[in-house]
Coordinates of C-alpha atoms in Angstrom, one line a residue:
Chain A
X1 CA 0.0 0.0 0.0
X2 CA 3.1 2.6 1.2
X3 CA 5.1 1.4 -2.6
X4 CA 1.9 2.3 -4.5
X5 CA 0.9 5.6 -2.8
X6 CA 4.6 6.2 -3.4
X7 CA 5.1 5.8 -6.9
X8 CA 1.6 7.3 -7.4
X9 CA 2.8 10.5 -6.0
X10 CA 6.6 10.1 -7.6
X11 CA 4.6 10.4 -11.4
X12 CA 2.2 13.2 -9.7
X13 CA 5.0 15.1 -9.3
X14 CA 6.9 14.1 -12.5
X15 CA 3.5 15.4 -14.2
X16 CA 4.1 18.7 -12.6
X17 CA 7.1 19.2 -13.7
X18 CA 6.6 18.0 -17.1
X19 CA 4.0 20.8 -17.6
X20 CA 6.3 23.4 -16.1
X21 CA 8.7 22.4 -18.8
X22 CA 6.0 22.1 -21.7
X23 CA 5.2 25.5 -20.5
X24 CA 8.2 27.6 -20.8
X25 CA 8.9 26.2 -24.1
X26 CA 5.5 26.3 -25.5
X27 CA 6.7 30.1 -26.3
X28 CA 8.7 28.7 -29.3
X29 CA 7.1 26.3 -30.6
X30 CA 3.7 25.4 -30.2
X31 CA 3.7 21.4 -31.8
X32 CA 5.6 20.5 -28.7
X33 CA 2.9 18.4 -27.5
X34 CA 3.1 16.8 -31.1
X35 CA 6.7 16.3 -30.8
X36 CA 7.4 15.5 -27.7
X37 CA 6.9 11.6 -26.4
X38 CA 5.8 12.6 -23.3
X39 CA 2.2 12.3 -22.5
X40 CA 0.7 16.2 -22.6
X41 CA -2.9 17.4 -22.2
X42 CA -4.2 19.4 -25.4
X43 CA -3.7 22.8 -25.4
X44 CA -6.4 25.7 -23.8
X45 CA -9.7 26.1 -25.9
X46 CA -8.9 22.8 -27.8
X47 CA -11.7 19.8 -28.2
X48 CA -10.9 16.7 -29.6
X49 CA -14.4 16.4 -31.6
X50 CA -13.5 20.1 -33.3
X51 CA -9.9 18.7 -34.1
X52 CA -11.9 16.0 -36.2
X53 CA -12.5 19.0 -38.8
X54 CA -9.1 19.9 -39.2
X55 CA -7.8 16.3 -40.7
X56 CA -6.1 16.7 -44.2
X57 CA -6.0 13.6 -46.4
X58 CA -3.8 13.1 -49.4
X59 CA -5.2 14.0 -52.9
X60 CA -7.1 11.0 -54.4
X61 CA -6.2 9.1 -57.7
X62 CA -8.2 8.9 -60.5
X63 CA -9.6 5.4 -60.8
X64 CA -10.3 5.9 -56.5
X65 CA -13.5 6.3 -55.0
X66 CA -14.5 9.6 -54.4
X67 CA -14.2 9.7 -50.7
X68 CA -17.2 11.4 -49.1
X69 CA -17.4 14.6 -47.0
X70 CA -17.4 14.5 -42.9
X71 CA -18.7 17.0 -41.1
X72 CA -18.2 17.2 -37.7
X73 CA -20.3 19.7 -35.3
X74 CA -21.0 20.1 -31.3
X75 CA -22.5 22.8 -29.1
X76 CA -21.0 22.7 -25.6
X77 CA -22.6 23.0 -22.2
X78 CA -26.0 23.1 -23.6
X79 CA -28.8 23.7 -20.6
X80 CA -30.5 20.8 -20.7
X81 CA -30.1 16.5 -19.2
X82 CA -28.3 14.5 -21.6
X83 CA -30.6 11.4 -20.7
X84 CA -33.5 13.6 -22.1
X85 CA -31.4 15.0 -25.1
X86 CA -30.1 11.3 -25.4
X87 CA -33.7 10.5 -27.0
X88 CA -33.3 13.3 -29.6
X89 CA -29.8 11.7 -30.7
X90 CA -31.2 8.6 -31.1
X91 CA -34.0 9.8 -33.1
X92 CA -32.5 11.3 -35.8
X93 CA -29.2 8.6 -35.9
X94 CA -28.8 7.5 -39.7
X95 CA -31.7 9.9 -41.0
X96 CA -30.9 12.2 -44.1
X97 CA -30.6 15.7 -43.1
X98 CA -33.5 17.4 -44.3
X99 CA -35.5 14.2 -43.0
X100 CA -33.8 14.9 -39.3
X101 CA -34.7 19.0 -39.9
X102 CA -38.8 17.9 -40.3
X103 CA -38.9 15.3 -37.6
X104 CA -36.9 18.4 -34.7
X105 CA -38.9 20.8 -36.5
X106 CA -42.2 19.3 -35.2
X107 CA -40.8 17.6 -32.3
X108 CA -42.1 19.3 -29.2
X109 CA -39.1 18.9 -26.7
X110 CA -36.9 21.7 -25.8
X111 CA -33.4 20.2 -26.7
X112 CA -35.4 19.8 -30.3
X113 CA -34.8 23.4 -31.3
X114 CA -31.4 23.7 -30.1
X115 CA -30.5 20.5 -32.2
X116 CA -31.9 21.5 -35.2
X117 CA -29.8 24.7 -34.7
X118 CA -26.8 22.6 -34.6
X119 CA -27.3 20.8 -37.7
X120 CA -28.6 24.0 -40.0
X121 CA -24.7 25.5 -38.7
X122 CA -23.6 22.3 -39.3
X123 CA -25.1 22.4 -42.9
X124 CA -24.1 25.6 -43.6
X125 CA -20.2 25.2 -42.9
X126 CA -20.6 21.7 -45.0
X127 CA -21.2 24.3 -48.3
X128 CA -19.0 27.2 -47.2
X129 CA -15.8 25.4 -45.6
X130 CA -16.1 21.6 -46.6
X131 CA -16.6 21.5 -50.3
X132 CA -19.8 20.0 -50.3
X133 CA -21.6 20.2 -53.7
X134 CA -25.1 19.8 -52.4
X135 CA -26.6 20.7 -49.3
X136 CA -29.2 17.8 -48.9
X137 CA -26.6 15.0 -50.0
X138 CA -26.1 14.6 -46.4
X139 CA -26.9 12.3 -43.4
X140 CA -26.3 11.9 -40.1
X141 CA -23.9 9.5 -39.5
X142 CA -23.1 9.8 -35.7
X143 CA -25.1 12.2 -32.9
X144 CA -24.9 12.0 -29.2
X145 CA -24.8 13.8 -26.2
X146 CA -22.4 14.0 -23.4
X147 CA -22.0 15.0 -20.0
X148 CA -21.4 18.6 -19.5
X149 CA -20.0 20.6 -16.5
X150 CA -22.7 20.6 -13.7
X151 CA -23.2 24.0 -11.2
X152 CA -23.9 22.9 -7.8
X153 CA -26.5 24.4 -5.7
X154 CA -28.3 24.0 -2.0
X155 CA -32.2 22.5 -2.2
X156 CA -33.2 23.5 1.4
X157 CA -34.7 20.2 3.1
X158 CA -37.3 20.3 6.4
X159 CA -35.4 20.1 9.6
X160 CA -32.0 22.1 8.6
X161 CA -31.5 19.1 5.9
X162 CA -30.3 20.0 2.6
X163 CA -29.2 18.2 -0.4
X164 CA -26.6 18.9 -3.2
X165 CA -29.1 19.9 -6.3
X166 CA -27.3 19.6 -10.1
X167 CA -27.7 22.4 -12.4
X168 CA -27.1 19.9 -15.6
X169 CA -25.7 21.2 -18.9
X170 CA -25.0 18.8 -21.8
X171 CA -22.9 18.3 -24.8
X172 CA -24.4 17.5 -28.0
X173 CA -21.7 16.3 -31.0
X174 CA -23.2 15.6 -34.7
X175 CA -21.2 14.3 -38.0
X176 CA -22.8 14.7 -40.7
X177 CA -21.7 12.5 -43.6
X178 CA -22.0 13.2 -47.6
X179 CA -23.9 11.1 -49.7
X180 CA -27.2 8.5 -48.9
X181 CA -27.5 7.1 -45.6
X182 CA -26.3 3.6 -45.3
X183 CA -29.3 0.6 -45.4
X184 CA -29.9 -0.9 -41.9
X185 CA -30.6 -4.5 -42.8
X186 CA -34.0 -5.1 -41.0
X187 CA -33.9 -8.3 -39.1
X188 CA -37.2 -10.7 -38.6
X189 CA -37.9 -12.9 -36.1
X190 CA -37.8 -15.7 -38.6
X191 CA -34.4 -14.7 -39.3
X192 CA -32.7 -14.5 -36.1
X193 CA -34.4 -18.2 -35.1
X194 CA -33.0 -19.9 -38.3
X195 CA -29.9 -18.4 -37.5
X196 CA -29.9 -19.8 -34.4
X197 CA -31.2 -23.0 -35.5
X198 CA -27.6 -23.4 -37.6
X199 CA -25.6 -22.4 -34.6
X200 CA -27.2 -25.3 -32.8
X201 CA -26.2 -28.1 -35.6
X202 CA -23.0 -26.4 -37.0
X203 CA -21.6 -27.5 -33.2
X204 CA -18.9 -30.3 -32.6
X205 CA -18.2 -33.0 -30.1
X206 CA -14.2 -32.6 -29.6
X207 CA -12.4 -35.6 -28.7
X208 CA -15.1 -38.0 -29.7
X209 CA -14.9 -41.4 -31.4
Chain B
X1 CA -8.8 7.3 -5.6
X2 CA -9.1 7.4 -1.6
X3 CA -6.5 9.0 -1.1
X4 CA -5.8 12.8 -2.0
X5 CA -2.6 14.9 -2.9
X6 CA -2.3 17.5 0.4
X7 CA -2.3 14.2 2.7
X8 CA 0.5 12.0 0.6
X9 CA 2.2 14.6 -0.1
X10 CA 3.0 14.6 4.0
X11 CA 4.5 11.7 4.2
X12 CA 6.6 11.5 0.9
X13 CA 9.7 9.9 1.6
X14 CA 12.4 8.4 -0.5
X15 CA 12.5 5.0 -1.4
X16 CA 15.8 3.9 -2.2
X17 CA 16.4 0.3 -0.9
X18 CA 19.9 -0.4 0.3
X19 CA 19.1 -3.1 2.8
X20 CA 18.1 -0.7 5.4
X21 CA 15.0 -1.2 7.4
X22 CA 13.2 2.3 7.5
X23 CA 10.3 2.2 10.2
X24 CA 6.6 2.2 7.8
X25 CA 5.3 5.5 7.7
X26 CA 2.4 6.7 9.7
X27 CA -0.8 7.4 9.1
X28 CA -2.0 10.9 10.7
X29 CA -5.6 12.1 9.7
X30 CA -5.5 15.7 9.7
X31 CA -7.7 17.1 12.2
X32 CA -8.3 20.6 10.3
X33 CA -9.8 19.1 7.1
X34 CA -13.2 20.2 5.9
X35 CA -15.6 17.0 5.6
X36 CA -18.5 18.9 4.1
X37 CA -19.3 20.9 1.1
X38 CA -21.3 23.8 0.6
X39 CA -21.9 24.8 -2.9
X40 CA -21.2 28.4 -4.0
X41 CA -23.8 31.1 -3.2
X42 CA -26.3 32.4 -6.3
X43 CA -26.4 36.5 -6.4
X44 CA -30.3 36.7 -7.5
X45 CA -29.1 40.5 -7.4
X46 CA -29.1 42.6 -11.1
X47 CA -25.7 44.5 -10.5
X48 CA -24.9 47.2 -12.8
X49 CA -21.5 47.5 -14.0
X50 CA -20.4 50.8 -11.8
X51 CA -21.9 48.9 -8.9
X52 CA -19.9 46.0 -10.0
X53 CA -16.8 47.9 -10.4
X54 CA -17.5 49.2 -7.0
X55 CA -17.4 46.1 -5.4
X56 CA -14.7 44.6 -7.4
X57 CA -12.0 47.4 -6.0
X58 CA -13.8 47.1 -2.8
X59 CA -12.7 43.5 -2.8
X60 CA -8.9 44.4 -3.8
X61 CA -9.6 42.7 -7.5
X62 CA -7.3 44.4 -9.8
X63 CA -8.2 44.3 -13.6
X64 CA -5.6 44.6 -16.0
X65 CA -5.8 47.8 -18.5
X66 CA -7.1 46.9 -21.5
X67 CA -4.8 47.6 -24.8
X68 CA -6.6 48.3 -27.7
X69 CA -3.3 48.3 -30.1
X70 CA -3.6 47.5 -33.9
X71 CA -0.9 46.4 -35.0
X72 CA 0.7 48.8 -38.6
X73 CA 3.5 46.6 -40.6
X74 CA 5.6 49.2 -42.0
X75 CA 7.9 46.5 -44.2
X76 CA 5.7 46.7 -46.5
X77 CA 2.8 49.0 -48.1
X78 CA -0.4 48.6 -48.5
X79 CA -1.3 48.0 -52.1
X80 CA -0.2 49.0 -55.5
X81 CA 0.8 53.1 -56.3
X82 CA 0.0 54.5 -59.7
X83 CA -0.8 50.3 -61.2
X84 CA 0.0 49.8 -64.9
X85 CA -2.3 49.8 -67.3
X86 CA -1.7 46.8 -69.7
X87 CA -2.0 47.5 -73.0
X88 CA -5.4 45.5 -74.8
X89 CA -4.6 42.8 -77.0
X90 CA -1.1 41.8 -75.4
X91 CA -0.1 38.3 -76.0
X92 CA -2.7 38.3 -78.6
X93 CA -3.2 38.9 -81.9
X94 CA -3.4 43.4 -82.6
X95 CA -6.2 44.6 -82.7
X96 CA -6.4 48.1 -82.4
X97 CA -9.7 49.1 -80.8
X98 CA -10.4 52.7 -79.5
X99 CA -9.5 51.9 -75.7
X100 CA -6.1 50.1 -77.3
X101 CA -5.0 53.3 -78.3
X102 CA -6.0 55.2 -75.2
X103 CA -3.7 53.3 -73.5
X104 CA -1.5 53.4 -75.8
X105 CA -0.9 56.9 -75.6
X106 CA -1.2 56.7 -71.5
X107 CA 1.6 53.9 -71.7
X108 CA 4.0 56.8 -73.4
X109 CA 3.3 59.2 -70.4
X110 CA 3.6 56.6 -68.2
X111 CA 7.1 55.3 -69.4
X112 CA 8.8 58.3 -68.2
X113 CA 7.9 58.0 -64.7
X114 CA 9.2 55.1 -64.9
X115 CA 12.6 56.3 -65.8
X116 CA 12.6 58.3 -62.9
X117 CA 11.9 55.7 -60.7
X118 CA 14.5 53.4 -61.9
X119 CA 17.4 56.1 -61.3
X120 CA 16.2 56.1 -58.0
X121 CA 16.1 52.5 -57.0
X122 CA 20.0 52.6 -58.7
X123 CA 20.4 55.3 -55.8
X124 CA 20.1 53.2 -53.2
X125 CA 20.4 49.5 -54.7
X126 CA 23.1 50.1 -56.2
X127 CA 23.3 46.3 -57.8
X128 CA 20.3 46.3 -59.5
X129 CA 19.7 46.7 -63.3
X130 CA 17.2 46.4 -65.8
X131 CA 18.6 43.5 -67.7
X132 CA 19.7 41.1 -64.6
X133 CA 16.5 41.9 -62.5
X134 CA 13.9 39.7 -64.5
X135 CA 15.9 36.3 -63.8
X136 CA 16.3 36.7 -60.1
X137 CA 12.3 38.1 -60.1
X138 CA 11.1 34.6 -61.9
X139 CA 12.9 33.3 -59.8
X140 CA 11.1 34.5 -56.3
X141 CA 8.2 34.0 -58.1
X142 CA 9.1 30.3 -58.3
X143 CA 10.3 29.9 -55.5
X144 CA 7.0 31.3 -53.5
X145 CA 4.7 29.2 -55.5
X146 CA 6.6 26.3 -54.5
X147 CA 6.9 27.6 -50.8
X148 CA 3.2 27.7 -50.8
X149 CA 2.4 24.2 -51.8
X150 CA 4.5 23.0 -49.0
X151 CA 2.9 25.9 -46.9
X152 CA 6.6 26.6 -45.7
X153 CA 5.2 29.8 -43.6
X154 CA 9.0 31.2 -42.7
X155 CA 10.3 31.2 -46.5
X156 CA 7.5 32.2 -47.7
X157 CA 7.0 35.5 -45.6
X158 CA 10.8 36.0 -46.7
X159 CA 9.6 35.7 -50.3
X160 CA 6.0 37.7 -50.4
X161 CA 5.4 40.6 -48.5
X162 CA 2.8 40.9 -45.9
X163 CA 0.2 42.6 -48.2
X164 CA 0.2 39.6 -50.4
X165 CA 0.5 37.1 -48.0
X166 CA -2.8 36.6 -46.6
X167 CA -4.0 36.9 -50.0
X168 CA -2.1 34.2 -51.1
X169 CA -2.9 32.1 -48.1
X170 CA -6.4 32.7 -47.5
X171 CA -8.4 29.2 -47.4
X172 CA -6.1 27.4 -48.6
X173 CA -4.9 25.9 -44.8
X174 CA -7.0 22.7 -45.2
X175 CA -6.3 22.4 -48.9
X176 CA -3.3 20.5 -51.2
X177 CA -2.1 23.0 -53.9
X178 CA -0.2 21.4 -56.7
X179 CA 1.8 23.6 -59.1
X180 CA 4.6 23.4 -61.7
X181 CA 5.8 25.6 -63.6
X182 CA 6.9 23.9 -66.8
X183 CA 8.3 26.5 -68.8
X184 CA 8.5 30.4 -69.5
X185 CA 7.1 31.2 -73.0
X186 CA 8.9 34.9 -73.3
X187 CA 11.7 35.9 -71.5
X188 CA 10.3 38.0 -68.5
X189 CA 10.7 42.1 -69.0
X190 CA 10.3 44.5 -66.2
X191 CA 7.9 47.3 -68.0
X192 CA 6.8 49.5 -65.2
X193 CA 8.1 51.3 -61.8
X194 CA 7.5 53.8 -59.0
X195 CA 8.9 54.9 -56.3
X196 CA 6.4 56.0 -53.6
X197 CA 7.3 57.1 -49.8
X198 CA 5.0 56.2 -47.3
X199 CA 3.8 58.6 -44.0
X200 CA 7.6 60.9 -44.0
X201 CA 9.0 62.3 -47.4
X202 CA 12.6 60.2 -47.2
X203 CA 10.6 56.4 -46.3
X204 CA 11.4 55.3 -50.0
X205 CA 9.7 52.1 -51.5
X206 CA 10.1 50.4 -54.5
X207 CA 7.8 49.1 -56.9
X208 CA 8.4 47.0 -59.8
X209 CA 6.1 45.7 -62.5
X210 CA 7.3 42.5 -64.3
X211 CA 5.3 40.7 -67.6
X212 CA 5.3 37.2 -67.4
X213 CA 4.2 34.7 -70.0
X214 CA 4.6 31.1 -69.4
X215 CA 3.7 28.0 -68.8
X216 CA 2.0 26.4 -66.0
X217 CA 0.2 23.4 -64.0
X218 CA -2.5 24.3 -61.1
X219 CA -4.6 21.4 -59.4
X220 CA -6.5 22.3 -55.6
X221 CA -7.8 19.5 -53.7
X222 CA -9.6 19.8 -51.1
X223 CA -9.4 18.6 -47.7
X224 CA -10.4 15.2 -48.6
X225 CA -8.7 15.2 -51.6
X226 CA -10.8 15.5 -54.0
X227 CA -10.5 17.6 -57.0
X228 CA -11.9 21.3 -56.6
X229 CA -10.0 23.3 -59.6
X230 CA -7.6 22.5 -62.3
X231 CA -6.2 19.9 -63.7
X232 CA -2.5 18.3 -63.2
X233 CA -1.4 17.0 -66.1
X234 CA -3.1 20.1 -67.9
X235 CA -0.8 23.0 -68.8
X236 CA -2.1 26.4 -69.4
X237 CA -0.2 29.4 -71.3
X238 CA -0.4 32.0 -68.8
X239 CA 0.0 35.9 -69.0
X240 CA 0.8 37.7 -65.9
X241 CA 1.8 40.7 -64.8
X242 CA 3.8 40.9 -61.2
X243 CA 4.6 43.5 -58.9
X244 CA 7.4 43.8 -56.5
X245 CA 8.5 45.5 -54.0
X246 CA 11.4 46.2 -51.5
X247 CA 11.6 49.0 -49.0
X248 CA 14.7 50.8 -50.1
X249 CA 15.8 53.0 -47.5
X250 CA 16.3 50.0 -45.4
X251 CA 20.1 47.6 -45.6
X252 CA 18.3 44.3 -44.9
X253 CA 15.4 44.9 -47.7
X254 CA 15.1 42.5 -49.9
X255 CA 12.6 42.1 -53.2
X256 CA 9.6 40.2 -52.5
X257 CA 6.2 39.4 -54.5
X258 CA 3.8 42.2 -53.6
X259 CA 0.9 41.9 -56.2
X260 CA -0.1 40.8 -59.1
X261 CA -2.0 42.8 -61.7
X262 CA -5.3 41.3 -63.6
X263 CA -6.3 43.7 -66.6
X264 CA -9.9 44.3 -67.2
X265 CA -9.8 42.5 -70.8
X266 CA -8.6 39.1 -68.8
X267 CA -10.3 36.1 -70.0
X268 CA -12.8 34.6 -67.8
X269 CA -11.4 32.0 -65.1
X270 CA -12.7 28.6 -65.3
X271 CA -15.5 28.0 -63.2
X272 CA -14.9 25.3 -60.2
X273 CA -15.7 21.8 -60.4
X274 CA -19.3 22.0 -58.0
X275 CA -22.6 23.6 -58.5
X276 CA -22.8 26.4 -56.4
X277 CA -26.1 28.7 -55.9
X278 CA -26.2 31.9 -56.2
X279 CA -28.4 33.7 -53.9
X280 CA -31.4 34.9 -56.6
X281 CA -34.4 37.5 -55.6
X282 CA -36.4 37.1 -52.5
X283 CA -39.8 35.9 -54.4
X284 CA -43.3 37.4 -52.5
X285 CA -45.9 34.7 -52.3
X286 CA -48.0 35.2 -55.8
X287 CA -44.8 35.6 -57.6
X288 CA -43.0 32.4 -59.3
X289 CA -39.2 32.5 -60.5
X290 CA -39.4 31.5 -64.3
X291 CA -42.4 34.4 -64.6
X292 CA -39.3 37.3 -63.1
X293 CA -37.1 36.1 -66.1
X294 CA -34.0 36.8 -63.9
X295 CA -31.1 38.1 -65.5
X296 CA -27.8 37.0 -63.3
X297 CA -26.0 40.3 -63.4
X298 CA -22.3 39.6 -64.4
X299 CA -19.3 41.7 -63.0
X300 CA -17.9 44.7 -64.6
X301 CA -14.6 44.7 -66.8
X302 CA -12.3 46.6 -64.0
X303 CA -8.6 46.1 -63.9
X304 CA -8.0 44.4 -60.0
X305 CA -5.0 43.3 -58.1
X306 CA -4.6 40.2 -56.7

């Protein structure tokens, strides 16, 4: 227990003094944390799902595939449960765009409107900044929502009791995708049992005569 | 994680083992340490700002002053003095039209100017010359093309001033540029100059326009590499004319792409590979589109710098 807390605190302090280091040079140069082999935390004001829009790929050759668009889009710390806006995400998962606009457009939740806000921006950036040819050639290929930094206040209880009440906020990341939306092979019943029917007799005895 | 930094951090100890039995350290529990949490107080109060500010000083918070600086890059000016006209129908077959010989005749007044301005450049450059200076200009010119397809920002800020650098570089951060330049058609010849001084009368800068007519390859791809413009195997004769500049009065000046010059009789540019809308008329509810027979209004014929 004493060799564990130990070491624990030994790379605790190795940490700090790794970022003291990372932070006097990060004057010169700031790929550092690229460079270095070090484990570093991303710089300030610097989101892993907004780096997604910054990837470069090599030019294509002729006879390729023309590889499609991705668009990737979040709105942070958005005032609402991500349970509740977890149902939204899931609604409009593997819809086309326009498709996902109608169904938040008529939807009567309040994290409904704010989605749909996301993906019109969303949309809008695919044309201006992503070289996408048409605006409805799109489809949502991932949406979810995440876990935002909660404020903590008092709820007053009887007696002098009080709890610890949440003020939630949410994250809420979308990529859009150009192109048609990929077919979700509909499984039946009938299906699934036949399947399982050949698992049954596709099994072997090992070891037997 | 049970255990938190302040209370391992009081019994950190060395552990070298040399065979030497060190008694186990002991486990105090602070007596001081706060074992509940109350969460941070919610003003319900409207505070103006001078009421804010009051209380802020009140408090001993200092805010920094605010700079409102914007930053002036004297290394360079700011666009192109007294442009050259270029003559209609260059690189092409004559055709005297009336506006040919306006400028024409504007070209003669012109020339002498540009006399003047060379005799002054051999004042304080003292190694340049009309003959030589062509070379080493197709040369920068090169040179920054191919700087800018491997976006090398530091040789290409010591190749292009700061006037034409964002224009070179604007949007093109997510992009892959590939250029050649194959071959040059005419030799390059410098056919324009000027000399202007910026803010104080002695702040000298020169201005130098070169005709270029050559050959080249241009193919952008975009961030996921697909084709956007151009063509790579392609080659297109191309006519331009460059400008550039270098701040005389200064030792360490150095000539460096300023500008280039599009005349106003410049063939259209090829229009990019997608469909793009342009934003049309807003319609009001009994009118349709096809009844408005909507003329797209096309750009005027102005000479521009790029």
């Amino acid at each position: 227990m004493a060799a564990s807390v130990v070491t624990w605190a030994g790379l605790a302090a190795f940490g700090r003094a790794c970022g003291s280091i990372r932070s006097r040079l990060l004057g010169s140069s700031s790929t550092l944390s690229q460079v270095s082999c070090l484990h570093t935390s991303t710089e300030l004001n610097s989101k892993h799902w907004e780096r997604k829009n910054l990837v470069v790929y090599p030019p294509q050759q002729k006879d390729e595939l023309r590889r499609p668009a991705e668009i990737y889009h979040c709105r942070r710390q958005i005032k609402y449960s991500k349970d509740k806006m977890w149902y939204l995400a899931k609604l409009i998962r593997g819809m086309t765009i326009d498709q996902a606009l109608t169904q938040l457009e008529f939807n009567d939740k309040k994290g409904a409107k704010i989605i749909k806000e996301v993906i019109l921006e969303a949309q809008d950036m695919a044309v201006r900044n992503h070289n996408v040819e048409y605006k409805s050639n799109l489809y949502i290929a991932e949406s979810f929502s995440g876990k935002g930094k909660y404020l903590k206040r008092i709820r007053y209880h009887g007696r002098g009791m009080f709890g610890i009440m949440d003020k939630v906020h949410c994250h809420y990341f979308v990529k859009l995708v150009e192109g048609v939306p990929p077919k979700v092979e509909q499984k039946t019943g009938f299906d699934q049992a036949k399947e399982y029917v050949e698992q049954l007799r596709n099994r072997t005895i090992i070891h037997s005569l | 994680m049970a255990t938190s930094i302040c209370r391992t951090l009081k019994y950190l100890q060395p552990t070298i083992c040399l065979n030497i039995k060190l008694p186990q350290p002991v486990f105090v529990p602070i007596r001081t340490k706060k074992r509940y949490f109350i969460p941070p107080a919610v003003n319900v109060k409207q505070k103006s700002q001078s009421e804010q500010e009051t209380k802020a000083r009140a408090a001993g918070v200092v805010v920094r002053q605010q700079y409102i600086e914007r930053a002036i890059n004297i290394s360079c000016t700011a666009g192109i003095f007294d442009p050259y006209i270029p003559p209609e129908g260059d690189a092409r077959l004559s055709t005297l039209s009336k506006e040919g010989l306006k400028q024409r005749t504007e070209q003669l007044r012109q020339s002498a100017a540009s006399q003047l301005a060379f005799r002054k450049i051999k004042d304080h450059d003292p190694e340049f010359s009309t003959k030589e200076f062509p070379a080493l200009a197709q040369q920068i010119f090169i040179d920054a093309h191919a700087a800018l397809t491997q976006f090398n920002k530091e040789k290409l800020h010591s190749l292009v001033t700061e006037r034409c650098y964002p224009e070179m570089v604007r949007g093109n951060r997510y992009k892959t540029l590939r250029w050649r330049f194959i071959e040059s058609l005419e030799p390059p010849r410098v056919v324009h100059a000027r000399c202007p001084d910026m803010i104080s009368k002695g702040n000298l800068y020169g201005q130098v326009t070169l005709r270029v007519h050559s050959r080249q390859t241009l193919a952008i791809y975009d961030r996921f590499g697909r084709l956007m413009l151009g063509d790579e195997d392609e080659p297109r004769d191309v006519l331009e004319y460059l400008v550039l500049e270098r701040h005389l009065v200064n030792p360490y000046g150095r000539w460096r792409l300023h500008g280039k010059i599009v005349p106003a009789w410049a063939p259209p540019k090829d229009p990019i590979i997608k469909t793009v809308i342009i934003p049309g008329p807003t319609l009001k509810p009994e009118e349709a589109f096809e009844d408005l027979h909507y003329q797209v209004p096309k750009p005027k014929a102005v000479q521009w710098y790029k």
